[in-house]
Coordinates of N, CA, C and O in Angstrom, one line a residue:
M1 N -4.6 -63.1 -28.5 CA -4.3 -61.6 -28.8 C -2.7 -61.7 -28.2 O -2.4 -60.2 -28.7
C2 N -2.2 -62.8 -27.8 CA -0.8 -62.2 -27.7 C -0.1 -63.3 -28.3 O -0.3 -64.4 -28.6
T3 N 1.2 -63.0 -29.0 CA 2.3 -63.2 -29.6 C 3.8 -63.7 -28.5 O 4.1 -62.9 -27.9
F4 N 4.1 -65.1 -28.7 CA 5.1 -65.2 -28.2 C 6.4 -64.6 -28.2 O 6.0 -65.1 -29.9
V5 N 7.0 -64.3 -28.0 CA 8.7 -63.1 -28.5 C 9.2 -63.7 -27.8 O 9.4 -63.8 -26.5
V6 N 10.5 -63.6 -28.5 CA 11.6 -63.7 -27.5 C 12.6 -62.5 -27.5 O 13.6 -61.8 -27.1
L7 N 12.6 -61.3 -29.2 CA 13.3 -60.3 -29.8 C 12.7 -59.4 -29.7 O 11.7 -59.1 -30.1
V8 N 13.0 -58.0 -29.2 CA 12.3 -56.7 -29.0 C 13.6 -55.8 -28.3 O 14.5 -56.5 -29.0
E9 N 13.1 -54.7 -28.1 CA 14.4 -53.3 -28.0 C 14.9 -53.3 -26.6 O 15.2 -54.4 -26.2
Q10 N 15.3 -52.4 -25.9 CA 16.1 -52.4 -24.8 C 15.4 -52.5 -23.9 O 14.2 -51.7 -23.4
L11 N 15.6 -53.0 -22.6 CA 14.9 -52.9 -21.2 C 15.1 -51.4 -20.5 O 15.7 -50.6 -20.7
R12 N 14.1 -50.6 -20.0 CA 14.4 -49.6 -19.3 C 12.9 -49.3 -18.3 O 12.0 -48.6 -18.8
P13 N 13.2 -49.7 -17.4 CA 12.2 -49.5 -16.1 C 12.0 -48.0 -16.0 O 13.1 -47.3 -15.4
V14 N 11.1 -47.3 -16.2 CA 10.9 -46.2 -15.8 C 9.5 -45.6 -14.7 O 8.9 -46.1 -14.6
G15 N 10.3 -45.3 -14.0 CA 9.0 -44.9 -12.7 C 8.8 -46.6 -11.7 O 8.1 -46.3 -10.7
G16 N 9.2 -47.5 -12.1 CA 9.7 -48.6 -11.2 C 8.4 -49.8 -11.6 O 8.6 -50.7 -11.7
T17 N 7.1 -49.1 -13.1 CA 6.4 -50.0 -13.4 C 7.9 -50.8 -14.5 O 8.2 -50.3 -15.6
V18 N 6.8 -52.0 -15.6 CA 7.1 -52.9 -16.5 C 6.7 -51.5 -17.3 O 5.6 -51.3 -17.3
Q19 N 7.7 -51.0 -18.4 CA 7.1 -50.0 -19.2 C 6.9 -51.1 -20.4 O 7.1 -52.2 -21.1
T20 N 6.3 -50.4 -21.8 CA 6.2 -51.0 -22.9 C 7.2 -51.2 -23.8 O 7.3 -51.6 -25.1
D21 N 8.1 -50.3 -23.5 CA 9.5 -50.8 -24.9 C 10.4 -51.3 -23.7 O 11.7 -51.3 -23.9
I22 N 10.2 -52.6 -23.2 CA 11.0 -53.1 -22.5 C 11.7 -54.6 -23.2 O 11.3 -55.0 -25.0
D23 N 12.7 -54.9 -22.9 CA 13.3 -56.3 -23.9 C 12.8 -57.4 -23.6 O 13.1 -57.6 -22.3
P24 N 11.9 -58.3 -23.5 CA 11.5 -59.6 -23.0 C 12.6 -60.0 -22.9 O 12.7 -61.2 -22.2
R25 N 13.8 -60.3 -23.7 CA 15.0 -61.6 -24.0 C 15.5 -60.6 -22.4 O 16.0 -61.8 -21.6
S26 N 15.2 -59.7 -21.9 CA 15.8 -58.9 -20.4 C 15.2 -59.4 -19.3 O 15.8 -59.6 -18.1
L27 N 13.7 -59.5 -19.4 CA 13.3 -60.5 -18.7 C 13.2 -61.7 -18.1 O 13.2 -62.6 -17.2
I28 N 13.7 -62.7 -19.4 CA 13.3 -63.9 -19.5 C 14.7 -64.6 -18.7 O 16.0 -64.2 -18.4
G29 N 14.8 -65.6 -17.6 CA 15.9 -66.1 -16.8 C 15.5 -65.2 -15.3 O 16.2 -64.8 -14.4
R30 N 14.8 -63.8 -15.3 CA 14.6 -62.9 -13.8 C 13.9 -63.5 -13.3 O 12.8 -65.0 -13.5
K31 N 14.4 -63.6 -11.7 CA 13.3 -64.5 -11.0 C 12.0 -63.7 -10.1 O 11.9 -62.3 -11.0
A32 N 11.1 -63.8 -9.9 CA 9.6 -63.4 -9.9 C 8.9 -63.4 -8.8 O 9.5 -64.3 -7.8
F33 N 8.5 -62.5 -8.5 CA 8.6 -62.4 -7.2 C 6.5 -62.4 -6.2 O 6.4 -61.4 -7.5
D34 N 6.1 -62.5 -5.9 CA 4.8 -62.2 -5.6 C 4.7 -60.7 -4.9 O 5.7 -60.2 -4.2
R35 N 4.2 -60.3 -3.8 CA 3.5 -59.0 -3.8 C 3.9 -58.9 -2.3 O 4.2 -58.0 -1.9
N36 N 4.1 -60.1 -1.7 CA 4.8 -60.0 -0.4 C 6.2 -60.6 -0.5 O 7.2 -60.7 0.5
G37 N 6.7 -60.6 -1.4 CA 8.5 -60.9 -1.8 C 8.8 -62.5 -1.6 O 10.2 -62.4 -1.5
H38 N 7.6 -63.3 -2.2 CA 7.9 -64.6 -2.0 C 8.3 -64.4 -2.9 O 7.3 -64.7 -4.4
K39 N 9.5 -65.3 -3.6 CA 9.7 -66.1 -5.0 C 8.9 -66.9 -5.4 O 8.4 -68.0 -4.8
I40 N 8.1 -66.2 -6.9 CA 6.9 -67.4 -7.6 C 7.7 -68.8 -8.5 O 7.5 -69.3 -8.7
G41 N 8.8 -68.2 -9.3 CA 9.7 -69.1 -9.8 C 10.2 -68.0 -11.0 O 11.1 -67.5 -10.1
T42 N 10.8 -68.4 -12.1 CA 11.6 -67.7 -12.9 C 10.6 -67.4 -14.5 O 10.0 -67.8 -15.0
V43 N 10.9 -66.3 -15.0 CA 10.1 -66.3 -16.4 C 11.0 -66.6 -17.3 O 12.0 -67.1 -17.7
D44 N 9.8 -67.5 -17.5 CA 10.1 -68.5 -18.7 C 10.0 -68.1 -20.0 O 10.8 -67.9 -21.4
E45 N 9.1 -66.8 -20.3 CA 8.8 -66.6 -21.9 C 7.8 -65.2 -21.6 O 7.3 -64.9 -20.2
V46 N 8.1 -64.2 -22.7 CA 7.1 -63.1 -22.7 C 6.6 -63.2 -23.8 O 6.5 -63.7 -24.7
Y47 N 4.9 -62.4 -23.8 CA 4.2 -62.4 -24.7 C 3.8 -61.0 -25.0 O 3.9 -60.1 -24.4
L48 N 3.6 -61.0 -26.4 CA 3.4 -59.0 -26.6 C 2.3 -59.0 -27.4 O 1.6 -60.2 -28.3
D49 N 1.7 -58.4 -26.6 CA -0.1 -58.4 -27.7 C 0.2 -58.0 -29.3 O 1.2 -57.3 -29.9
D50 N -1.0 -58.6 -29.8 CA -0.9 -58.9 -31.5 C -1.2 -57.2 -32.1 O -0.5 -56.8 -32.9
A51 N -1.7 -56.6 -31.2 CA -2.0 -55.2 -31.9 C -1.0 -54.1 -31.8 O -1.0 -53.5 -32.3
T52 N -0.5 -54.1 -30.7 CA 0.2 -53.2 -30.3 C 1.6 -53.2 -30.4 O 2.4 -52.8 -30.0
G53 N 1.6 -54.9 -30.0 CA 3.6 -55.3 -30.1 C 3.9 -55.3 -28.7 O 5.3 -54.9 -28.1
V54 N 3.2 -54.7 -27.6 CA 4.0 -54.4 -26.5 C 3.8 -55.3 -24.7 O 2.7 -56.2 -25.4
P55 N 4.9 -56.4 -24.7 CA 4.9 -56.9 -24.2 C 4.0 -57.1 -22.5 O 3.8 -56.0 -22.6
E56 N 3.2 -57.8 -22.6 CA 1.7 -57.6 -21.9 C 1.4 -59.1 -20.9 O 1.2 -58.8 -19.6
W57 N 2.2 -60.0 -21.5 CA 2.4 -61.8 -20.5 C 3.5 -62.1 -20.2 O 3.6 -62.1 -21.1
A58 N 3.9 -61.8 -18.8 CA 5.1 -63.4 -18.7 C 4.5 -64.4 -18.1 O 3.8 -64.6 -17.4
A59 N 5.1 -65.9 -18.4 CA 4.9 -67.1 -18.2 C 5.9 -67.2 -16.9 O 7.3 -67.4 -17.3
V60 N 5.9 -67.6 -16.0 CA 6.9 -67.6 -15.0 C 6.6 -69.4 -14.5 O 5.7 -69.9 -14.3
R61 N 7.7 -70.0 -14.0 CA 8.0 -71.4 -14.1 C 8.0 -71.5 -13.1 O 8.8 -70.8 -12.2
T62 N 6.9 -71.9 -12.3 CA 7.0 -71.7 -10.8 C 7.3 -72.9 -10.4 O 8.0 -73.2 -8.8
G63 N 8.1 -74.0 -11.0 CA 8.8 -74.9 -10.2 C 7.6 -76.3 -9.5 O 8.2 -77.3 -9.4
L64 N 6.8 -75.5 -9.3 CA 5.6 -76.7 -9.0 C 5.3 -77.8 -10.0 O 4.9 -77.1 -11.0
F65 N 5.9 -78.7 -10.6 CA 5.6 -79.7 -11.4 C 6.1 -79.1 -13.0 O 5.1 -79.4 -13.8
S66 N 6.8 -78.5 -12.8 CA 7.4 -77.4 -13.9 C 6.2 -76.7 -14.7 O 6.1 -76.4 -16.0
R67 N 5.6 -76.2 -13.6 CA 4.2 -75.6 -14.7 C 4.5 -74.1 -14.4 O 4.9 -73.4 -13.6
D68 N 4.3 -73.5 -15.9 CA 4.4 -72.0 -15.9 C 2.8 -71.3 -15.6 O 1.9 -71.4 -16.3
A69 N 3.2 -70.2 -15.1 CA 1.5 -69.5 -14.9 C 2.0 -68.1 -15.4 O 3.2 -67.5 -15.4
F70 N 1.1 -67.4 -16.0 CA 0.9 -66.6 -16.7 C 1.0 -65.5 -15.7 O -0.5 -65.4 -14.6
V71 N 1.5 -63.9 -15.4 CA 1.1 -62.7 -15.1 C 1.4 -61.2 -16.2 O 1.9 -61.8 -16.9
P72 N 0.7 -60.8 -15.5 CA 0.8 -59.5 -16.4 C 1.9 -58.8 -16.2 O 2.3 -58.7 -15.1
L73 N 2.5 -58.1 -17.2 CA 3.8 -57.7 -16.7 C 3.2 -55.7 -16.4 O 4.0 -55.1 -15.8
E74 N 1.8 -55.2 -16.6 CA 1.6 -54.3 -16.3 C 0.9 -54.4 -15.6 O -0.7 -54.7 -15.4
P75 N 0.5 -54.4 -14.0 CA 1.2 -53.2 -13.3 C 2.2 -53.9 -12.3 O 2.6 -53.7 -11.6
S76 N 3.4 -54.7 -12.9 CA 4.4 -55.4 -12.2 C 5.4 -54.7 -12.4 O 5.6 -53.9 -13.3
E77 N 6.2 -54.3 -11.4 CA 7.4 -53.9 -11.0 C 8.8 -54.2 -10.9 O 9.0 -55.6 -11.5
L78 N 9.6 -54.2 -12.2 CA 10.8 -54.4 -12.2 C 12.0 -54.1 -11.5 O 12.2 -52.9 -11.5
A79 N 12.3 -55.0 -10.2 CA 13.3 -53.9 -9.0 C 14.6 -54.9 -9.1 O 14.3 -56.1 -8.8
G80 N 15.9 -54.1 -9.0 CA 17.0 -55.3 -9.0 C 17.0 -56.4 -10.2 O 16.6 -56.0 -11.2
D81 N 17.2 -57.8 -9.7 CA 17.3 -58.5 -10.8 C 15.8 -59.3 -10.8 O 15.9 -60.7 -11.3
G82 N 15.0 -58.3 -10.3 CA 13.4 -59.6 -10.5 C 11.8 -58.9 -10.8 O 12.3 -57.5 -10.7
L83 N 11.5 -59.5 -11.1 CA 10.0 -59.1 -11.6 C 9.1 -59.1 -10.0 O 8.9 -59.7 -9.6
H84 N 8.3 -57.9 -9.9 CA 7.6 -58.0 -8.4 C 6.3 -58.1 -9.5 O 6.2 -56.9 -9.6
V85 N 5.7 -58.7 -9.3 CA 3.8 -58.7 -9.1 C 3.3 -59.0 -8.3 O 3.4 -59.3 -7.0
P86 N 2.5 -57.9 -8.7 CA 1.5 -57.6 -7.8 C 0.7 -58.3 -6.7 O -0.9 -58.1 -6.3
Y87 N 0.3 -59.1 -7.2 CA -0.5 -60.5 -6.4 C -0.2 -61.7 -5.8 O 1.1 -61.8 -5.6
E88 N -1.0 -62.2 -4.7 CA -0.6 -63.5 -3.9 C 0.2 -64.5 -4.9 O -0.8 -64.7 -5.8
R89 N 1.1 -65.3 -4.5 CA 1.4 -66.3 -4.7 C 0.2 -67.2 -5.1 O 0.2 -67.6 -6.5
A90 N -0.9 -67.1 -4.4 CA -2.1 -68.7 -4.2 C -2.4 -68.2 -5.8 O -2.8 -69.1 -6.6
L91 N -2.9 -66.9 -5.9 CA -3.3 -66.2 -6.7 C -2.5 -66.3 -8.2 O -3.5 -67.4 -9.4
I92 N -1.5 -66.1 -8.5 CA -0.6 -66.5 -9.5 C -0.4 -68.0 -9.8 O -0.7 -68.8 -11.0
K93 N -0.7 -68.7 -8.9 CA -0.2 -70.3 -9.2 C -1.6 -71.1 -9.4 O -1.3 -72.1 -9.9
D94 N -2.8 -70.3 -9.1 CA -3.9 -70.6 -10.0 C -4.1 -70.4 -11.2 O -5.3 -70.5 -11.5
A95 N -3.6 -69.4 -11.7 CA -3.7 -68.9 -13.1 C -4.2 -70.2 -14.0 O -3.7 -71.1 -13.8
P96 N -5.0 -69.7 -15.0 CA -5.0 -70.9 -16.0 C -4.0 -70.9 -16.8 O -3.0 -70.5 -17.1
D97 N -3.8 -72.9 -16.8 CA -2.7 -73.1 -17.8 C -3.1 -73.3 -19.5 O -3.4 -74.5 -19.1
F98 N -2.4 -72.7 -20.3 CA -2.5 -72.2 -21.1 C -1.3 -73.2 -22.1 O -0.9 -73.4 -23.0
G99 N 0.2 -73.8 -21.2 CA 1.0 -74.2 -21.7 C 2.1 -73.3 -22.4 O 1.8 -72.0 -22.2
V100 N 3.3 -72.9 -23.0 CA 4.0 -72.1 -23.1 C 4.4 -72.6 -24.7 O 4.3 -73.6 -25.4
G101 N 4.9 -71.2 -25.3 CA 5.7 -72.1 -26.8 C 4.5 -71.6 -27.5 O 4.5 -72.2 -28.7
R102 N 3.2 -71.0 -27.3 CA 2.1 -70.9 -28.7 C 1.4 -69.6 -28.0 O 1.3 -69.0 -27.4
H103 N 0.7 -69.4 -29.1 CA 0.1 -68.0 -29.1 C -1.1 -68.2 -28.4 O -1.8 -69.4 -27.8
L104 N -1.5 -67.0 -27.9 CA -2.6 -67.2 -26.6 C -3.2 -66.7 -27.7 O -3.3 -65.7 -28.2
S105 N -4.6 -67.1 -27.6 CA -5.9 -66.9 -28.3 C -6.5 -65.9 -27.4 O -6.5 -65.4 -26.4
P106 N -7.3 -65.3 -27.8 CA -8.2 -64.0 -27.3 C -9.0 -64.5 -26.5 O -9.7 -63.7 -24.9
E107 N -9.6 -65.7 -26.3 CA -10.2 -65.9 -25.5 C -9.3 -66.7 -24.1 O -9.3 -66.4 -22.8
Q108 N -8.3 -67.1 -24.4 CA -7.0 -67.5 -23.1 C -6.8 -65.9 -22.8 O -6.9 -66.1 -21.2
E109 N -6.8 -65.3 -23.5 CA -6.0 -63.6 -23.0 C -7.1 -63.3 -22.4 O -7.3 -62.8 -21.2
L110 N -8.6 -63.5 -22.5 CA -9.9 -62.7 -21.8 C -9.6 -63.2 -20.3 O -10.2 -62.8 -19.3
Q111 N -9.4 -64.9 -20.2 CA -9.7 -65.7 -19.1 C -8.5 -64.9 -17.9 O -8.8 -65.0 -16.6
L112 N -7.1 -64.7 -18.3 CA -6.4 -64.2 -17.6 C -6.8 -62.4 -17.3 O -6.3 -62.5 -16.1
Y113 N -7.2 -61.9 -17.8 CA -7.4 -60.9 -17.8 C -8.7 -60.6 -16.6 O -8.7 -60.3 -15.3
R114 N -10.1 -62.1 -16.6 CA -10.6 -61.9 -15.4 C -10.3 -62.7 -14.2 O -10.6 -61.9 -13.4
H115 N -8.9 -63.7 -14.4 CA -8.6 -64.4 -13.2 C -7.9 -62.9 -12.7 O -7.8 -63.3 -11.5
Y116 N -7.0 -62.2 -12.9 CA -6.5 -61.3 -12.1 C -7.3 -59.7 -12.3 O -7.0 -59.2 -11.7
S117 N -8.3 -60.0 -12.5 CA -9.4 -59.0 -12.3 C -9.0 -57.5 -12.7 O -8.8 -56.5 -12.3
L118 N -8.0 -57.7 -14.0 CA -7.8 -56.6 -14.5 C -8.8 -55.8 -15.8 O -9.5 -57.0 -16.4
A119 N -8.9 -54.7 -15.8 CA -9.7 -54.1 -16.9 C -9.2 -54.5 -18.5 O -8.3 -54.8 -18.9
L120 N -10.4 -54.9 -19.3 CA -10.3 -55.2 -20.6 C -9.4 -53.7 -21.0 O -9.8 -52.6 -21.3
P121 N -8.3 -54.4 -21.9 CA -8.1 -53.2 -23.0 C -8.9 -52.9 -23.8 O -9.6 -53.4 -24.5
P122 N -9.0 -51.7 -24.3 CA -10.1 -51.2 -25.4 C -9.7 -52.4 -26.9 O -8.8 -52.2 -27.0
P123 N -11.1 -52.3 -27.4 CA -11.2 -53.1 -28.8 C -10.1 -52.6 -30.1 O -9.7 -51.1 -29.8
P124 N -9.2 -53.4 -30.7 CA -8.1 -52.8 -32.3 C -9.0 -51.6 -32.2 O -10.3 -51.7 -32.9
Q125 N -8.4 -50.4 -33.1 CA -9.5 -49.2 -34.0 C -9.7 -50.0 -35.3 O -10.5 -49.3 -35.4
D126 N -9.1 -50.7 -35.5 CA -9.0 -51.2 -37.0 C -9.5 -52.5 -37.3 O -10.5 -52.3 -36.0
T127 N -10.9 -52.3 -38.3 CA -11.5 -53.4 -38.8 C -11.2 -54.7 -39.7 O -11.7 -55.3 -39.7
E128 N -9.8 -55.0 -39.9 CA -9.2 -55.8 -40.9 C -9.2 -56.7 -39.5 O -8.2 -56.7 -38.4
P129 N -9.5 -58.0 -40.4 CA -9.3 -59.6 -39.1 C -8.0 -59.3 -39.2 O -7.0 -58.9 -39.5
R130 N -7.7 -60.3 -37.9 CA -6.4 -60.2 -37.5 C -6.0 -61.9 -37.1 O -6.8 -62.9 -37.2
D131 N -4.5 -62.3 -37.5 CA -4.3 -63.7 -37.3 C -3.6 -64.0 -35.9 O -2.9 -63.8 -35.9
F132 N -4.1 -64.5 -35.6 CA -4.0 -64.8 -34.0 C -3.1 -66.2 -34.0 O -2.8 -66.5 -32.8
G133 N -2.6 -66.6 -34.5 CA -2.2 -68.2 -34.5 C -0.9 -68.4 -35.1 O -0.1 -69.0 -35.4
R134 N -0.1 -67.0 -35.0 CA 1.2 -67.0 -35.5 C 2.5 -66.8 -34.6 O 2.0 -65.9 -33.7
L135 N 3.6 -67.3 -34.6 CA 4.4 -66.8 -33.2 C 5.0 -66.3 -33.9 O 5.3 -65.5 -34.8
A136 N 5.8 -65.0 -33.0 CA 6.8 -64.1 -33.6 C 8.0 -64.8 -34.1 O 8.8 -65.7 -33.7
G137 N 9.0 -64.0 -35.6 CA 9.5 -64.7 -35.8 C 9.4 -65.7 -36.8 O 10.0 -66.6 -37.4
Q138 N 8.4 -66.5 -36.6 CA 7.7 -67.0 -37.7 C 7.5 -66.6 -39.4 O 6.8 -65.4 -39.5
E139 N 7.7 -67.5 -40.2 CA 7.2 -66.8 -41.8 C 6.1 -67.1 -42.2 O 5.1 -68.0 -42.0
E140 N 5.3 -65.6 -42.8 CA 4.3 -65.9 -43.3 C 4.4 -67.0 -44.5 O 5.1 -66.3 -45.3
S141 N 3.2 -67.7 -44.7 CA 3.4 -68.8 -46.1 C 2.2 -68.2 -46.7 O 1.3 -66.9 -47.0

């Protein structure tokens, strides 16, 4: 359900929360902090929702064996130079590990929603099947 991406529009935090019109490139390389202000790592990649194109997940390189942990961008906050994730470091580091640079399948995204106890997004309104196997920037063949 999410596509790995590197290019989008301008970063504009409004009201302190990460907004849907952020520029994923502006997040990449920023430090990420848990709810207590402890550094958990550096944002490595950003993933967009396939249906909406909205940045939805960030992969944070934790430094622990160079592992990336997926964190939700909503309800995270962008403050100063960092991404502040409203979860404990232990929960973030225990997030499912799917590797990075690949498309998140609907099943993988569901696992992340469950891991963070997030409400599931509403199903897409269209009934056309979606191709969940393509990375942003890849040409369709």
